[in-house]
Coordinates of C-alpha atoms and ligand atoms in Angstrom, one line a residue:
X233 CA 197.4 -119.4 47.5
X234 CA 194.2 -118.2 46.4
X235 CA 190.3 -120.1 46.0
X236 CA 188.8 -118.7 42.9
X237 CA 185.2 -117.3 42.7
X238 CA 182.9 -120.3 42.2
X239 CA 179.1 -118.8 41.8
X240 CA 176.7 -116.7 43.8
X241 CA 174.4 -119.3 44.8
X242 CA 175.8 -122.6 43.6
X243 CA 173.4 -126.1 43.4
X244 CA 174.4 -129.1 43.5
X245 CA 178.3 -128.3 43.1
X246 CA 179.4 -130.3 45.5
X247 CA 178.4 -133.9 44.4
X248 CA 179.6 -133.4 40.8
X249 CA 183.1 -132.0 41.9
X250 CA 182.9 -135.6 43.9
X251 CA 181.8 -136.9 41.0
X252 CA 185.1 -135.4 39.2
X253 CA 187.1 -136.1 41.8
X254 CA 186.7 -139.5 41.8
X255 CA 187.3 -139.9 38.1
X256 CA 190.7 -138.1 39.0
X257 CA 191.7 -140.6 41.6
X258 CA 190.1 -143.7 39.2
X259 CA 192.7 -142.7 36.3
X260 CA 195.4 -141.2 38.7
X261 CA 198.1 -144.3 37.2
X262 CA 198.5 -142.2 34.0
X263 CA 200.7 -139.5 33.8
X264 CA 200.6 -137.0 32.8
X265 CA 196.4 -137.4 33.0
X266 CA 193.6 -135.4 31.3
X267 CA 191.0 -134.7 31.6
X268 CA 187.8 -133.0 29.4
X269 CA 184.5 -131.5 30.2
X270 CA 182.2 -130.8 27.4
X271 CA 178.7 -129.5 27.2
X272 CA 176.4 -126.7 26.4
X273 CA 177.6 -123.1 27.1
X274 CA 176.3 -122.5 30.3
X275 CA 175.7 -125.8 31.5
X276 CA 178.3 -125.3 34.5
X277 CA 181.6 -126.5 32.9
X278 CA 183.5 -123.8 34.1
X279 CA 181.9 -123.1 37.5
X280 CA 182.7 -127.1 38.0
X281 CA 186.0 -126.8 36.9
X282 CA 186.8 -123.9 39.6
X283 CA 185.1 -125.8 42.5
X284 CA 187.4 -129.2 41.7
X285 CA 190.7 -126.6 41.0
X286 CA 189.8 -125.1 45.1
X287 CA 189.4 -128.5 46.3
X288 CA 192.8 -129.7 45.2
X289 CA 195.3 -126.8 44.1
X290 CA 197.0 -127.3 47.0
X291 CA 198.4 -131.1 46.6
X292 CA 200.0 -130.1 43.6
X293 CA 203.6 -128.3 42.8
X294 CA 202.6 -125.8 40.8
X295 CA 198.9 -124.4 39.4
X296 CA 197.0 -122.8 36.9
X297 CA 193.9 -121.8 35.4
X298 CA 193.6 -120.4 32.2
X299 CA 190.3 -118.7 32.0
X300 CA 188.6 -118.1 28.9
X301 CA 190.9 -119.4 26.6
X302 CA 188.7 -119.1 23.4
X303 CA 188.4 -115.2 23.6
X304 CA 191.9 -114.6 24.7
X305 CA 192.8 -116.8 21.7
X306 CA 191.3 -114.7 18.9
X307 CA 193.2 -111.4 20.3
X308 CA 196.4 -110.0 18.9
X309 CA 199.7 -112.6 20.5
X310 CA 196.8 -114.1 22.2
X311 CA 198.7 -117.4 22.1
X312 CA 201.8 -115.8 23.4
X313 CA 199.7 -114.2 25.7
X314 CA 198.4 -117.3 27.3
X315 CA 201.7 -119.5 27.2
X316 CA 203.3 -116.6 29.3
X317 CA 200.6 -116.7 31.9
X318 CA 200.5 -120.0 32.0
X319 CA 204.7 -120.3 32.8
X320 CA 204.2 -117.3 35.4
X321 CA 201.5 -119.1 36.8
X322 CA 203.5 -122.3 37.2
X323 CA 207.3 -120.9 38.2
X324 CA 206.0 -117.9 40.0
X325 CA 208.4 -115.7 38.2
X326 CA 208.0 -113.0 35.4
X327 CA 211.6 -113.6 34.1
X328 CA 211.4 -116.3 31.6
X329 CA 210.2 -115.0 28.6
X330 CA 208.6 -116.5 25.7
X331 CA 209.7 -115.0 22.3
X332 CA 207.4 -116.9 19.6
X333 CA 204.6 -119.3 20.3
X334 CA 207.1 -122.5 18.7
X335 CA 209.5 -121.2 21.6
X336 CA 206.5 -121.0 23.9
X337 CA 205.6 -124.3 23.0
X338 CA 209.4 -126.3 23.9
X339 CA 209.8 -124.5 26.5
X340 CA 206.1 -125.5 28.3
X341 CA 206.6 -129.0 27.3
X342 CA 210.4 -129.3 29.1
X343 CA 209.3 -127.2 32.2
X344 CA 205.5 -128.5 32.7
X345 CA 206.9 -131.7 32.8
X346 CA 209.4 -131.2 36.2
X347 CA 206.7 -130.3 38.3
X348 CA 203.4 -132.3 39.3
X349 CA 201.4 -129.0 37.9
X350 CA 197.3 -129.0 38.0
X351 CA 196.7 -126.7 34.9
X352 CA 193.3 -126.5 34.1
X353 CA 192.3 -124.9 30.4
X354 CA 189.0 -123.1 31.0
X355 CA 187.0 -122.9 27.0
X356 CA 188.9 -124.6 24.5
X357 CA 187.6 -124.8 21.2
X358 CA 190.5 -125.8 18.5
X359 CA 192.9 -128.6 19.6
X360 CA 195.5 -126.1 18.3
X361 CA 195.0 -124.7 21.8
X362 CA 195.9 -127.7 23.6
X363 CA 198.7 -128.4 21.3
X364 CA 200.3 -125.1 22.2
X365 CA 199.6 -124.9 25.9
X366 CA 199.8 -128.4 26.9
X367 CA 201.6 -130.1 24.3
X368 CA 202.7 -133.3 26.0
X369 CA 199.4 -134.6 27.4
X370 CA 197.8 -137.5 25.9
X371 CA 193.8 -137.7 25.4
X372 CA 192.3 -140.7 26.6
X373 CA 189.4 -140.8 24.4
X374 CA 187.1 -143.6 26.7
X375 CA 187.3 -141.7 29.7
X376 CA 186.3 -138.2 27.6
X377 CA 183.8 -139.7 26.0
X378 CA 182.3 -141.2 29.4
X379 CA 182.6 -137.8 31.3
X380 CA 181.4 -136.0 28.5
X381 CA 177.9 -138.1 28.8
X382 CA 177.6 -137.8 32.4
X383 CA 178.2 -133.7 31.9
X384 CA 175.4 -133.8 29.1
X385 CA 173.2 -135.5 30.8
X386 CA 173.5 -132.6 34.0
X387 CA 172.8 -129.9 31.9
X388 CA 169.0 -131.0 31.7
X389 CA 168.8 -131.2 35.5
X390 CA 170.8 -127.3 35.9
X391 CA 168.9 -124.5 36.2
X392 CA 170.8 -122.8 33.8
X393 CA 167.5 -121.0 32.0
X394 CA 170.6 -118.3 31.3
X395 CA 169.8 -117.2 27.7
X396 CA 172.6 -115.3 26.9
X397 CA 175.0 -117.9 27.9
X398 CA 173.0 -120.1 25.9
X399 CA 173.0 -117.8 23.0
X400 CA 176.8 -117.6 22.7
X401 CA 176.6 -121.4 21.9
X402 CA 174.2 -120.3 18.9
X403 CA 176.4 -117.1 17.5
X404 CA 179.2 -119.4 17.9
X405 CA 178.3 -121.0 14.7
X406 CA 180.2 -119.3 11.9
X407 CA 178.2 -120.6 9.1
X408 CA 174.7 -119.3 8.5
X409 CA 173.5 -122.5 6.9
X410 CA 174.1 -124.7 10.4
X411 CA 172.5 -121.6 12.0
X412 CA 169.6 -122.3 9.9
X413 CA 169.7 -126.0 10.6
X414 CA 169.6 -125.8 14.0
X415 CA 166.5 -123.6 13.6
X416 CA 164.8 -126.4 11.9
X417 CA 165.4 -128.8 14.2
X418 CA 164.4 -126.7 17.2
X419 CA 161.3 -126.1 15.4
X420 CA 160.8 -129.4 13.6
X421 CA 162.3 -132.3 13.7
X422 CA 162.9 -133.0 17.5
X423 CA 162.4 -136.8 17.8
X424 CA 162.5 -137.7 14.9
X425 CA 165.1 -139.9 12.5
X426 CA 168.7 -138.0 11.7
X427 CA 168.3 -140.1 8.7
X428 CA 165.1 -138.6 7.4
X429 CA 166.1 -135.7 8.6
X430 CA 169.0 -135.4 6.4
X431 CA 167.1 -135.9 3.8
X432 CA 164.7 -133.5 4.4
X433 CA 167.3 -131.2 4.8
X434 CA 169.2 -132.3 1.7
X435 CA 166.5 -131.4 -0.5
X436 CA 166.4 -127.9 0.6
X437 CA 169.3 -127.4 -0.4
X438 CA 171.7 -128.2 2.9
X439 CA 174.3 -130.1 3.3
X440 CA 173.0 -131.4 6.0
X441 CA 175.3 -134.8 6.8
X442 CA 178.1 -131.6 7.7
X443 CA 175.7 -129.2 9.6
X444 CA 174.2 -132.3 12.0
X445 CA 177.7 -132.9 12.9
X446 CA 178.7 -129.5 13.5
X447 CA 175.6 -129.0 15.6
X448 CA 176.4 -132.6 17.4
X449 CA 180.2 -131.6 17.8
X450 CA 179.0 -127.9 20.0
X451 CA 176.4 -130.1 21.9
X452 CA 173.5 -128.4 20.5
X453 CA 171.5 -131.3 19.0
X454 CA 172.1 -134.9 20.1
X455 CA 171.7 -138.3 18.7
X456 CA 170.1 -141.2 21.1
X457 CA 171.3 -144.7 20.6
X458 CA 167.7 -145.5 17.8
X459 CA 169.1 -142.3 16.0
X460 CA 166.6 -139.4 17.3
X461 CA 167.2 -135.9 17.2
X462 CA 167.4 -134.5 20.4
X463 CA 167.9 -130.8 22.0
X464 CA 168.0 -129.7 25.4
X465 CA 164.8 -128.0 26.1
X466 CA 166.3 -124.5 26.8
X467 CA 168.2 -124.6 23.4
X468 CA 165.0 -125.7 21.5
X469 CA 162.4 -122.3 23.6
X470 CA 166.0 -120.4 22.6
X471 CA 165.6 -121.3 18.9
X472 CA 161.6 -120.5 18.8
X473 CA 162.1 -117.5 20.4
X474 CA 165.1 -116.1 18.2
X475 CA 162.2 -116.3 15.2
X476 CA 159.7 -115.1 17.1
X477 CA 161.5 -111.8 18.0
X478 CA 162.5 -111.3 14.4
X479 CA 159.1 -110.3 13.8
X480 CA 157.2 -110.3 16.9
X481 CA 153.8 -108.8 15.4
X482 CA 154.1 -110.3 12.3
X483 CA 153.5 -114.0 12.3
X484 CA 152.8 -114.3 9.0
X485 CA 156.2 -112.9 7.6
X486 CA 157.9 -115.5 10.0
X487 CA 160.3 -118.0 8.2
X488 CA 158.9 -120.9 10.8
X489 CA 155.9 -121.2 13.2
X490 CA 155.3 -123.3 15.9
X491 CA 152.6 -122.0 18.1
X492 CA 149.6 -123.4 17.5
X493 CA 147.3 -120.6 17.9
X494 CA 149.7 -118.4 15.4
X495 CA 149.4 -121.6 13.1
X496 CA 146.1 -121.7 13.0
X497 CA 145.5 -118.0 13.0
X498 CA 148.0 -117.1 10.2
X499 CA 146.3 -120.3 7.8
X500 CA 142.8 -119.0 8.6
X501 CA 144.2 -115.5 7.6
X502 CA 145.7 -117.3 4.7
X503 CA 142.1 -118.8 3.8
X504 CA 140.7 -115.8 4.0
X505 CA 143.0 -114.4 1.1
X506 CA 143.2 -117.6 -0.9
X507 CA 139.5 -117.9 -0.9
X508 CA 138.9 -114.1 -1.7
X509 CA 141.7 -114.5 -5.1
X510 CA 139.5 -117.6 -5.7
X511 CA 136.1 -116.2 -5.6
X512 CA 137.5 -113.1 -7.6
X513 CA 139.6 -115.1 -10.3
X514 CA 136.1 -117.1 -10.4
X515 CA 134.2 -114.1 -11.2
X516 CA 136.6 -113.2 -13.5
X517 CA 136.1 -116.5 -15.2
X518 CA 140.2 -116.6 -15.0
X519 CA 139.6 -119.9 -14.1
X520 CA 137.4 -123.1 -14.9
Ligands
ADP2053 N1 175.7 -125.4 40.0 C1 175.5 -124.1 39.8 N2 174.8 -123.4 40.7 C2 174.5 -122.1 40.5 N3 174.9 -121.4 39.5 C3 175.6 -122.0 38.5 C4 175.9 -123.4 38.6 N4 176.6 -123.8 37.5 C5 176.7 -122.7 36.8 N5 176.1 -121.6 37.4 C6 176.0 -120.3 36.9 O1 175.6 -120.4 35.5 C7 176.4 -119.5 34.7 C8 177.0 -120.4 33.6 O2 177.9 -121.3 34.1 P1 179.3 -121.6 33.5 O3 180.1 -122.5 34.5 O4 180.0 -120.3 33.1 O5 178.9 -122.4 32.2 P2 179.8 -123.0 31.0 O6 181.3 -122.9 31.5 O7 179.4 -124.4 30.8 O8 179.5 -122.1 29.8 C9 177.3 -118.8 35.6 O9 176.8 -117.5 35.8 C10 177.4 -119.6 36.8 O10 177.7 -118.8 37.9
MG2054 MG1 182.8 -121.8 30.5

């Protein structure tokens, strides 16, 4: 039986795979029982989900953890790929073989069900995933939705400043408009209403109702209770510094500033050139 590899120098593991641990033995009555953990990329999901799979692998019949399921996903019989692993894993054999995913999925959801099995499903992104590798299992909404708050609410204590992890949740986003969106907020409208927002949005053309829930769904704005824009504080100096890179030396040509030196630097600049077309349109007698 092997431990897996948790992290070099791990804080403050220990009390949140408690934490999880406890939620396992608070909903152990249902069978078969699952449970989600959602967040940021690089909050910790998977470095928790490692530390709880060493702590109790070895109470269960058979085990397995499926690492990285979103990238294995998009390869070629990545889905075949991960349903065979996943029976190997379980029956400790090589000799049943899966010929189709369909096949792959009857033939997980007869022989995961003999065994008590602890399968965990590191990176899942489409439900399709779960479908196919864990067909049976039911998804008790309440108890994700409460362990997905206290997750969300660790990644502000982690210190996770880890920008490319955090990046990956940004080039995630397949649509350039949310990209854009997100941009906005992070440089904007942080605290303020999603309803005004949306509006603000709208009329530049958005369709901003869809890109807020896209960006709520991946966990990288959030919505208090009074309807605020949030963002984690290491996805908003992400989002900043993504435009400020772009054009490092030229503030001007940025599409968004925050800085207030580079504000006030590039209006005065601005002045400067407004004033000089003014004064020579004046002379001119283009205008008055
Ligand atoms: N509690 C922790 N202590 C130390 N390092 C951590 C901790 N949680 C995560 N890390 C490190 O941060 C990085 C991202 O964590 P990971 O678990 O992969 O995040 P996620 O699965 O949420 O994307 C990894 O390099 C991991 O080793
Ligand atoms: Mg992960």
């Amino acid at each position: 039986m092997k431990e897996l590899f948790v992290a070099n120098h791990p804080v403050g593991v220990e009390s949140r795979v408690e934490e999880v641990i406890q939620l396992l033995k608070d909903q152990q009555q249902e069978n078969p029982l699952l449970l989600g953990i959602w967040g940021m990329g690089g909050s910790g999901k998977t470095t928790i989900a490692k530390a709880v799979y060493n702590k109790i692998f070895r109470e269960f019949e058979g085990r397995c953890f499926l690492l990285n399921i979103r990238e294995v996903w998009d390869q070629d019989n990545g889905i075949l790929h991960l349903q065979q692993q996943l029976l190997s894993a379980i029956y400790k054999t090589t000799k049943i073989k899966i010929e189709n995913t369909e096949s792959g999925k009857s033939i997980l959801e007869r022989r995961l069900g003999q065994k008590r099995i602890l399968l965990v499903l590191d990176d899942v992104d489409k439900l399709e995933q779960l479908n196919s590798l864990a067909a049976s299992q039911p998804c008790p909404k309440e108890e994700f939705a409460s362990l997905a708050n206290e997750v969300a609410s660790y990644c502000e204590r982690l210190p996770l400043a880890l920008e490319k992890k955090l990046k990956i949740s940004f080039d995630g986003l397949s649509d350039d408009r949310n990209r854009e969106i997100f941009l906005d907020v992070a440089f904007f409208f942080i605290g303020m209403d999603k309803n005004d927002v949306t509006d603000i949005l709208n009329g530049c053309g958005h369709s901003a109702e869809i890109g807020i829930n896209v960006l709520m769904e991946r966990c990288l704005i959030t919505v208090d209770t009074k309807g605020k824009l949030g963002m984690h504080g290491l996805l908003r100096d992400m989002g900043r510094e993504i435009i400020r890179e772009s054009l490092p030396m030229k503030p001007e040509e940025r599409s968004r500033l925050w800085n207030s030196d580079e504000v006030l630097n590039v209006l005065s600049k601005d002045m400067v050139r407004i004033s000089s077309m003014f004064s020579n349109s004046y002379n001119n007698n283009d205008i008055l």
